[in-house]
PDB file of C-alpha atoms in Angstrom:
ATOM      1  CA  ALA A1001      96.426 125.444  88.603  1.00 71.00           C
ATOM      2  CA  GLN A1002      97.570 122.767  90.993  1.00 82.00           C
ATOM      3  CA  THR A1003     100.737 122.515  93.028  1.00 91.00           C
ATOM      4  CA  VAL A1004     101.924 119.613  95.140  1.00 95.00           C
ATOM      5  CA  THR A1005     104.701 119.968  97.699  1.00 96.00           C
ATOM      6  CA  GLN A1006     106.656 117.202  99.356  1.00 97.00           C
ATOM      7  CA  SER A1007     109.012 118.814 101.839  1.00 95.00           C
ATOM      8  CA  GLN A1008     110.944 115.681 102.774  1.00 96.00           C
ATOM      9  CA  PRO A1009     113.368 114.703  99.997  1.00 95.00           C
ATOM     10  CA  GLU A1010     114.571 111.697 101.978  1.00 97.00           C
ATOM     11  CA  MET A1011     113.385 109.686 104.933  1.00 97.00           C
ATOM     12  CA  SER A1012     114.464 106.507 106.616  1.00 97.00           C
ATOM     13  CA  VAL A1013     112.753 104.111 108.983  1.00 97.00           C
ATOM     14  CA  GLN A1014     113.668 100.974 110.832  1.00 97.00           C
ATOM     15  CA  GLU A1015     112.112  97.795 109.563  1.00 97.00           C
ATOM     16  CA  ALA A1016     108.778  97.067 111.301  1.00 97.00           C
ATOM     17  CA  GLU A1017     108.423 100.673 112.448  1.00 97.00           C
ATOM     18  CA  THR A1018     105.944 103.290 111.253  1.00 98.00           C
ATOM     19  CA  VAL A1019     106.783 106.252 109.042  1.00 98.00           C
ATOM     20  CA  THR A1020     104.739 109.195 107.790  1.00 98.00           C
ATOM     21  CA  LEU A1021     105.433 110.991 104.533  1.00 98.00           C
ATOM     22  CA  SER A1022     104.135 114.545 104.200  1.00 98.00           C
ATOM     23  CA  CYS A1023     102.392 116.195 101.287  1.00 98.00           C
ATOM     24  CA  THR A1024     100.614 119.493 100.882  1.00 97.00           C
ATOM     25  CA  TYR A1025      98.746 120.623  97.835  1.00 96.00           C
ATOM     26  CA  ASP A1026      96.939 123.579  96.414  1.00 93.00           C
ATOM     27  CA  THR A1027      94.158 123.457  93.881  1.00 88.00           C
ATOM     28  CA  SER A1028      91.433 125.712  92.596  1.00 84.00           C
ATOM     29  CA  GLU A1029      89.197 122.786  91.778  1.00 83.00           C
ATOM     30  CA  SER A1030      86.316 121.845  94.027  1.00 82.00           C
ATOM     31  CA  ASP A1031      86.268 118.225  92.937  1.00 84.00           C
ATOM     32  CA  TYR A1032      89.646 116.564  92.955  1.00 89.00           C
ATOM     33  CA  TYR A1033      91.476 113.388  93.830  1.00 91.00           C
ATOM     34  CA  LEU A1034      94.708 112.688  95.651  1.00 94.00           C
ATOM     35  CA  PHE A1035      97.084 109.816  95.132  1.00 94.00           C
ATOM     36  CA  TRP A1036     100.254 108.324  96.487  1.00 97.00           C
ATOM     37  CA  TYR A1037     102.437 106.483  94.010  1.00 96.00           C
ATOM     38  CA  LYS A1038     105.495 104.356  94.700  1.00 96.00           C
ATOM     39  CA  GLN A1039     108.444 103.957  92.349  1.00 95.00           C
ATOM     40  CA  PRO A1040     110.930 101.293  93.469  1.00 92.00           C
ATOM     41  CA  PRO A1041     114.475 101.621  92.123  1.00 87.00           C
ATOM     42  CA  SER A1042     114.518 100.898  88.390  1.00 79.00           C
ATOM     43  CA  ARG A1043     110.995  99.611  88.561  1.00 83.00           C
ATOM     44  CA  GLN A1044     107.545 100.666  87.499  1.00 89.00           C
ATOM     45  CA  MET A1045     105.473 103.373  89.185  1.00 92.00           C
ATOM     46  CA  ILE A1046     102.550 101.821  91.024  1.00 93.00           C
ATOM     47  CA  LEU A1047      99.550 103.272  92.811  1.00 93.00           C
ATOM     48  CA  VAL A1048      99.648 102.940  96.588  1.00 96.00           C
ATOM     49  CA  ILE A1049      96.451 104.647  97.647  1.00 95.00           C
ATOM     50  CA  ARG A1050      93.735 106.985  96.376  1.00 93.00           C
ATOM     51  CA  GLN A1051      91.555 109.534  98.183  1.00 93.00           C
ATOM     52  CA  GLU A1052      88.528 111.354  96.841  1.00 90.00           C
ATOM     53  CA  ALA A1053      88.457 114.897  98.194  1.00 90.00           C
ATOM     54  CA  TYR A1054      84.715 114.764  98.825  1.00 89.00           C
ATOM     55  CA  LYS A1055      85.125 111.836 101.206  1.00 88.00           C
ATOM     56  CA  GLN A1056      85.882 112.670 104.811  1.00 86.00           C
ATOM     57  CA  GLN A1057      86.960 109.171 105.683  1.00 91.00           C
ATOM     58  CA  ASN A1058      90.670 108.555 105.276  1.00 93.00           C
ATOM     59  CA  ALA A1059      91.613 105.882 102.756  1.00 92.00           C
ATOM     60  CA  THR A1060      93.347 102.717 103.924  1.00 93.00           C
ATOM     61  CA  GLU A1061      95.046  99.930 102.012  1.00 93.00           C
ATOM     62  CA  ASN A1062      96.507  97.249 104.260  1.00 95.00           C
ATOM     63  CA  ARG A1063      99.601  98.790 105.913  1.00 97.00           C
ATOM     64  CA  PHE A1064      99.140 102.086 104.072  1.00 97.00           C
ATOM     65  CA  SER A1065      96.797 104.814 105.272  1.00 97.00           C
ATOM     66  CA  VAL A1066      96.417 108.518 104.708  1.00 97.00           C
ATOM     67  CA  ASN A1067      95.671 111.474 106.912  1.00 96.00           C
ATOM     68  CA  PHE A1068      93.627 113.788 104.730  1.00 96.00           C
ATOM     69  CA  GLN A1069      93.108 117.266 106.149  1.00 95.00           C
ATOM     70  CA  LYS A1070      91.084 119.092 103.519  1.00 93.00           C
ATOM     71  CA  ALA A1071      91.034 122.502 105.167  1.00 93.00           C
ATOM     72  CA  ALA A1072      94.790 122.405 105.645  1.00 94.00           C
ATOM     73  CA  LYS A1073      95.296 120.908 102.174  1.00 95.00           C
ATOM     74  CA  SER A1074      97.421 118.196 103.663  1.00 96.00           C
ATOM     75  CA  PHE A1075      97.619 114.581 102.524  1.00 96.00           C
ATOM     76  CA  SER A1076     100.166 112.502 104.414  1.00 97.00           C
ATOM     77  CA  LEU A1077     100.906 108.806 103.945  1.00 98.00           C
ATOM     78  CA  LYS A1078     101.478 106.514 106.899  1.00 98.00           C
ATOM     79  CA  ILE A1079     103.247 103.214 106.370  1.00 98.00           C
ATOM     80  CA  SER A1080     102.903 100.802 109.265  1.00 98.00           C
ATOM     81  CA  ASP A1081     105.129  97.798 109.932  1.00 97.00           C
ATOM     82  CA  SER A1082     107.640  98.969 107.319  1.00 97.00           C
ATOM     83  CA  GLN A1083     109.140  96.238 105.174  1.00 97.00           C
ATOM     84  CA  LEU A1084     112.280  96.129 103.055  1.00 96.00           C
ATOM     85  CA  GLY A1085     110.100  96.069  99.960  1.00 95.00           C
ATOM     86  CA  ASP A1086     108.701  99.477 100.871  1.00 97.00           C
ATOM     87  CA  ALA A1087     112.001 101.106  99.919  1.00 97.00           C
ATOM     88  CA  ALA A1088     111.178 103.381  97.006  1.00 97.00           C
ATOM     89  CA  MET A1089     110.540 106.903  95.830  1.00 96.00           C
ATOM     90  CA  TYR A1090     107.078 108.010  96.912  1.00 97.00           C
ATOM     91  CA  PHE A1091     105.181 110.610  94.934  1.00 96.00           C
ATOM     92  CA  CYS A1092     102.120 112.493  96.059  1.00 96.00           C
ATOM     93  CA  ALA A1093      99.808 113.607  93.242  1.00 94.00           C
ATOM     94  CA  SER A1094      96.692 115.683  92.807  1.00 91.00           C
ATOM     95  CA  GLY A1095      94.251 115.417  89.929  1.00 85.00           C
ATOM     96  CA  GLY A1096      90.833 116.522  88.853  1.00 76.00           C
ATOM     97  CA  ASN A1097      89.585 118.131  85.682  1.00 70.00           C
ATOM     98  CA  GLU A1098      93.097 119.255  85.009  1.00 65.00           C
ATOM     99  CA  LYS A1099      96.188 117.168  84.604  1.00 78.00           C
ATOM    100  CA  LEU A1100      97.655 115.010  87.332  1.00 84.00           C
ATOM    101  CA  THR A1101     100.275 117.060  89.169  1.00 89.00           C
ATOM    102  CA  PHE A1102     103.061 115.299  91.053  1.00 92.00           C
ATOM    103  CA  GLY A1103     105.233 116.375  93.931  1.00 95.00           C
ATOM    104  CA  THR A1104     109.002 116.075  93.786  1.00 94.00           C
ATOM    105  CA  GLY A1105     109.014 112.824  95.709  1.00 95.00           C
ATOM    106  CA  THR A1106     110.358 111.435  98.973  1.00 97.00           C
ATOM    107  CA  ARG A1107     113.007 108.721  98.882  1.00 96.00           C
ATOM    108  CA  LEU A1108     112.241 106.208 101.608  1.00 97.00           C
ATOM    109  CA  THR A1109     115.001 103.968 102.931  1.00 97.00           C
ATOM    110  CA  ILE A1110     114.243 100.976 105.125  1.00 97.00           C
ATOM    111  CA  ILE A1111     116.909 100.145 107.678  1.00 97.00           C
ATOM    112  CA  PRO A1112     117.093  96.403 108.455  1.00 95.00           C
TER     113      PRO A1112
ATOM    114  CA  LYS B 691      94.514  92.048  82.261  1.00 70.00           C
ATOM    115  CA  ALA B 692      97.737  93.116  80.605  1.00 82.00           C
ATOM    116  CA  GLY B 693      99.334  96.278  81.944  1.00 92.00           C
ATOM    117  CA  VAL B 694     100.485  99.367  80.126  1.00 96.00           C
ATOM    118  CA  THR B 695     103.225  98.569  77.662  1.00 96.00           C
ATOM    119  CA  GLN B 696     105.752 100.946  76.191  1.00 97.00           C
ATOM    120  CA  THR B 697     108.126 100.411  73.314  1.00 97.00           C
ATOM    121  CA  PRO B 698     110.988 100.633  72.954  1.00 97.00           C
ATOM    122  CA  ARG B 699     112.285 100.335  76.509  1.00 96.00           C
ATOM    123  CA  TYR B 700     115.640 101.907  75.730  1.00 96.00           C
ATOM    124  CA  LEU B 701     116.698 104.240  72.972  1.00 96.00           C
ATOM    125  CA  ILE B 702     119.869 106.098  72.099  1.00 98.00           C
ATOM    126  CA  LYS B 703     119.668 108.954  69.636  1.00 97.00           C
ATOM    127  CA  THR B 704     121.925 111.775  68.559  1.00 97.00           C
ATOM    128  CA  ARG B 705     121.185 115.476  68.699  1.00 97.00           C
ATOM    129  CA  GLY B 706     119.026 116.709  65.870  1.00 97.00           C
ATOM    130  CA  GLN B 707     117.326 113.372  65.257  1.00 98.00           C
ATOM    131  CA  GLN B 708     113.705 112.662  65.941  1.00 98.00           C
ATOM    132  CA  VAL B 709     112.155 109.841  67.926  1.00 98.00           C
ATOM    133  CA  THR B 710     108.762 108.186  68.258  1.00 98.00           C
ATOM    134  CA  LEU B 711     107.711 106.390  71.418  1.00 98.00           C
ATOM    135  CA  SER B 712     104.734 104.083  71.645  1.00 98.00           C
ATOM    136  CA  CYS B 713     102.312 103.282  74.428  1.00 98.00           C
ATOM    137  CA  SER B 714      99.587 100.659  74.596  1.00 97.00           C
ATOM    138  CA  PRO B 715      97.133 101.293  77.431  1.00 96.00           C
ATOM    139  CA  ILE B 716      95.307  98.761  79.520  1.00 95.00           C
ATOM    140  CA  SER B 717      92.400  97.319  77.582  1.00 94.00           C
ATOM    141  CA  GLY B 718      89.340  99.527  78.008  1.00 92.00           C
ATOM    142  CA  HIS B 719      91.282 102.569  79.143  1.00 92.00           C
ATOM    143  CA  ARG B 720      90.642 105.555  76.934  1.00 91.00           C
ATOM    144  CA  SER B 721      92.784 108.159  78.643  1.00 92.00           C
ATOM    145  CA  VAL B 722      96.521 108.145  78.018  1.00 94.00           C
ATOM    146  CA  SER B 723      98.942 110.605  79.583  1.00 94.00           C
ATOM    147  CA  TRP B 724     102.632 111.122  78.975  1.00 96.00           C
ATOM    148  CA  TYR B 725     105.228 112.322  81.463  1.00 95.00           C
ATOM    149  CA  GLN B 726     108.900 113.161  81.334  1.00 96.00           C
ATOM    150  CA  GLN B 727     110.936 112.135  84.363  1.00 94.00           C
ATOM    151  CA  THR B 728     114.405 113.526  85.016  1.00 93.00           C
ATOM    152  CA  PRO B 729     116.485 113.684  88.201  1.00 87.00           C
ATOM    153  CA  GLY B 730     116.513 117.474  88.096  1.00 83.00           C
ATOM    154  CA  GLN B 731     112.931 118.285  87.117  1.00 84.00           C
ATOM    155  CA  GLY B 732     111.089 115.295  88.521  1.00 87.00           C
ATOM    156  CA  LEU B 733     107.876 114.202  86.845  1.00 91.00           C
ATOM    157  CA  GLN B 734     106.566 116.668  84.328  1.00 92.00           C
ATOM    158  CA  PHE B 735     103.300 116.332  82.469  1.00 92.00           C
ATOM    159  CA  LEU B 736     103.569 116.345  78.691  1.00 95.00           C
ATOM    160  CA  PHE B 737     100.046 115.754  77.418  1.00 92.00           C
ATOM    161  CA  GLU B 738      96.886 113.756  77.839  1.00 92.00           C
ATOM    162  CA  TYR B 739      94.716 112.148  75.196  1.00 93.00           C
ATOM    163  CA  PHE B 740      91.182 110.877  75.484  1.00 91.00           C
ATOM    164  CA  SER B 741      89.333 109.307  72.587  1.00 90.00           C
ATOM    165  CA  GLU B 742      91.922 110.542  70.093  1.00 93.00           C
ATOM    166  CA  THR B 743      91.687 114.151  71.314  1.00 93.00           C
ATOM    167  CA  GLN B 744      94.381 116.006  73.185  1.00 92.00           C
ATOM    168  CA  ARG B 745      92.666 117.303  76.315  1.00 88.00           C
ATOM    169  CA  ASN B 746      95.575 118.846  78.108  1.00 87.00           C
ATOM    170  CA  LYS B 747      99.121 119.869  77.368  1.00 91.00           C
ATOM    171  CA  GLY B 748     102.062 120.661  79.604  1.00 91.00           C
ATOM    172  CA  ASN B 749     104.661 123.376  79.215  1.00 91.00           C
ATOM    173  CA  PHE B 750     106.890 121.761  76.627  1.00 95.00           C
ATOM    174  CA  PRO B 751     108.063 123.178  73.307  1.00 96.00           C
ATOM    175  CA  GLY B 752     106.330 122.312  70.076  1.00 95.00           C
ATOM    176  CA  ARG B 753     109.043 119.745  69.324  1.00 97.00           C
ATOM    177  CA  PHE B 754     107.061 117.437  71.587  1.00 98.00           C
ATOM    178  CA  SER B 755     103.902 116.121  70.020  1.00 97.00           C
ATOM    179  CA  GLY B 756     101.633 113.171  70.374  1.00 97.00           C
ATOM    180  CA  ARG B 757      98.603 111.438  69.044  1.00 97.00           C
ATOM    181  CA  GLN B 758      96.156 108.737  69.973  1.00 97.00           C
ATOM    182  CA  PHE B 759      94.660 106.159  67.700  1.00 96.00           C
ATOM    183  CA  SER B 760      91.149 104.751  67.639  1.00 95.00           C
ATOM    184  CA  ASN B 761      92.293 101.712  69.632  1.00 93.00           C
ATOM    185  CA  SER B 762      93.583 104.095  72.339  1.00 94.00           C
ATOM    186  CA  ARG B 763      97.224 103.342  71.595  1.00 97.00           C
ATOM    187  CA  SER B 764      99.279 106.488  71.742  1.00 97.00           C
ATOM    188  CA  GLU B 765     102.534 107.734  70.322  1.00 98.00           C
ATOM    189  CA  MET B 766     104.660 110.687  71.229  1.00 98.00           C
ATOM    190  CA  ASN B 767     107.197 112.255  68.956  1.00 98.00           C
ATOM    191  CA  VAL B 768     110.145 114.455  69.752  1.00 98.00           C
ATOM    192  CA  SER B 769     111.766 116.237  66.829  1.00 96.00           C
ATOM    193  CA  THR B 770     115.173 117.885  66.668  1.00 97.00           C
ATOM    194  CA  LEU B 771     116.402 116.152  69.792  1.00 98.00           C
ATOM    195  CA  GLU B 772     118.465 118.063  72.315  1.00 97.00           C
ATOM    196  CA  LEU B 773     120.756 116.725  75.029  1.00 97.00           C
ATOM    197  CA  GLY B 774     118.252 117.922  77.626  1.00 96.00           C
ATOM    198  CA  ASP B 775     115.613 115.588  76.231  1.00 97.00           C
ATOM    199  CA  SER B 776     117.428 112.647  77.805  1.00 97.00           C
ATOM    200  CA  ALA B 777     114.919 111.275  80.284  1.00 97.00           C
ATOM    201  CA  LEU B 778     112.593 108.480  81.242  1.00 96.00           C
ATOM    202  CA  TYR B 779     109.325 108.923  79.349  1.00 97.00           C
ATOM    203  CA  LEU B 780     106.383 107.435  81.156  1.00 96.00           C
ATOM    204  CA  CYS B 781     102.990 106.642  79.769  1.00 96.00           C
ATOM    205  CA  ALA B 782      99.962 106.133  81.984  1.00 94.00           C
ATOM    206  CA  SER B 783      96.436 105.061  81.217  1.00 94.00           C
ATOM    207  CA  SER B 784      93.167 105.359  83.084  1.00 90.00           C
ATOM    208  CA  LEU B 785      89.485 104.741  82.569  1.00 85.00           C
ATOM    209  CA  ARG B 786      88.731 108.396  83.097  1.00 75.00           C
ATOM    210  CA  ARG B 787      90.897 111.345  84.041  1.00 65.00           C
ATOM    211  CA  GLU B 788      89.742 111.407  87.650  1.00 66.00           C
ATOM    212  CA  TYR B 789      90.528 107.769  88.157  1.00 75.00           C
ATOM    213  CA  GLU B 790      93.912 106.435  89.147  1.00 82.00           C
ATOM    214  CA  GLN B 791      96.500 106.189  86.426  1.00 88.00           C
ATOM    215  CA  TYR B 792      98.391 103.012  85.704  1.00 92.00           C
ATOM    216  CA  PHE B 793     101.923 103.503  84.524  1.00 94.00           C
ATOM    217  CA  GLY B 794     104.014 101.650  82.006  1.00 96.00           C
ATOM    218  CA  PRO B 795     107.664 100.762  82.575  1.00 95.00           C
ATOM    219  CA  GLY B 796     108.832 103.781  80.620  1.00 96.00           C
ATOM    220  CA  THR B 797     111.163 104.396  77.707  1.00 97.00           C
ATOM    221  CA  ARG B 798     114.665 105.473  78.666  1.00 96.00           C
ATOM    222  CA  LEU B 799     115.825 107.955  76.014  1.00 98.00           C
ATOM    223  CA  THR B 800     119.459 108.973  75.867  1.00 97.00           C
ATOM    224  CA  VAL B 801     120.474 111.772  73.527  1.00 97.00           C
ATOM    225  CA  THR B 802     124.180 112.024  72.700  1.00 97.00           C
TER     226      THR B 802
END
């Protein structure tokens, strides 16, 4: 079974600043994948970034990067140079041979 | 490439009725998953289909069912609707389970 925990229901950040969203997970699988998804208000869920658990190198996509600590089962998302368009609900998810399991989400507000 | 499409986008039903939701995955994607999203419960996994076979099922009552056709299109059915079934139903497709999932816009179901 997999569990994903996002302990920050809400966060806010000043425009152009950096923010880190936390996620911890637990899985019994040895081969799994981790994802961050973004769901803007009333809009479609989109993939932000993906990390294979077997890779030690942290994934990066433009202003988005992760800090993957496998031993600690931690998978945080760092957003650099925050923009107004980053305002959304962010979901951490874990998947492997079993279903994709989502956390409860973190609502990110960008302060102009 | 066209994205995941879901029809209808909005639906209003009354208690006791049944409903069928449709999902067309991205061309070439053979895995289709369904999720229920509510403010109180977050994102909950319903089921996953791959090549017309249900590979995984979440903890939902038997009133929730689904199927996948040979062209990978999928439908989910909810019988004997209850007020608590009001939710956003999301469909997601992927090449393989361990790959990232691409979400559709969802079907907003309201049960009165």
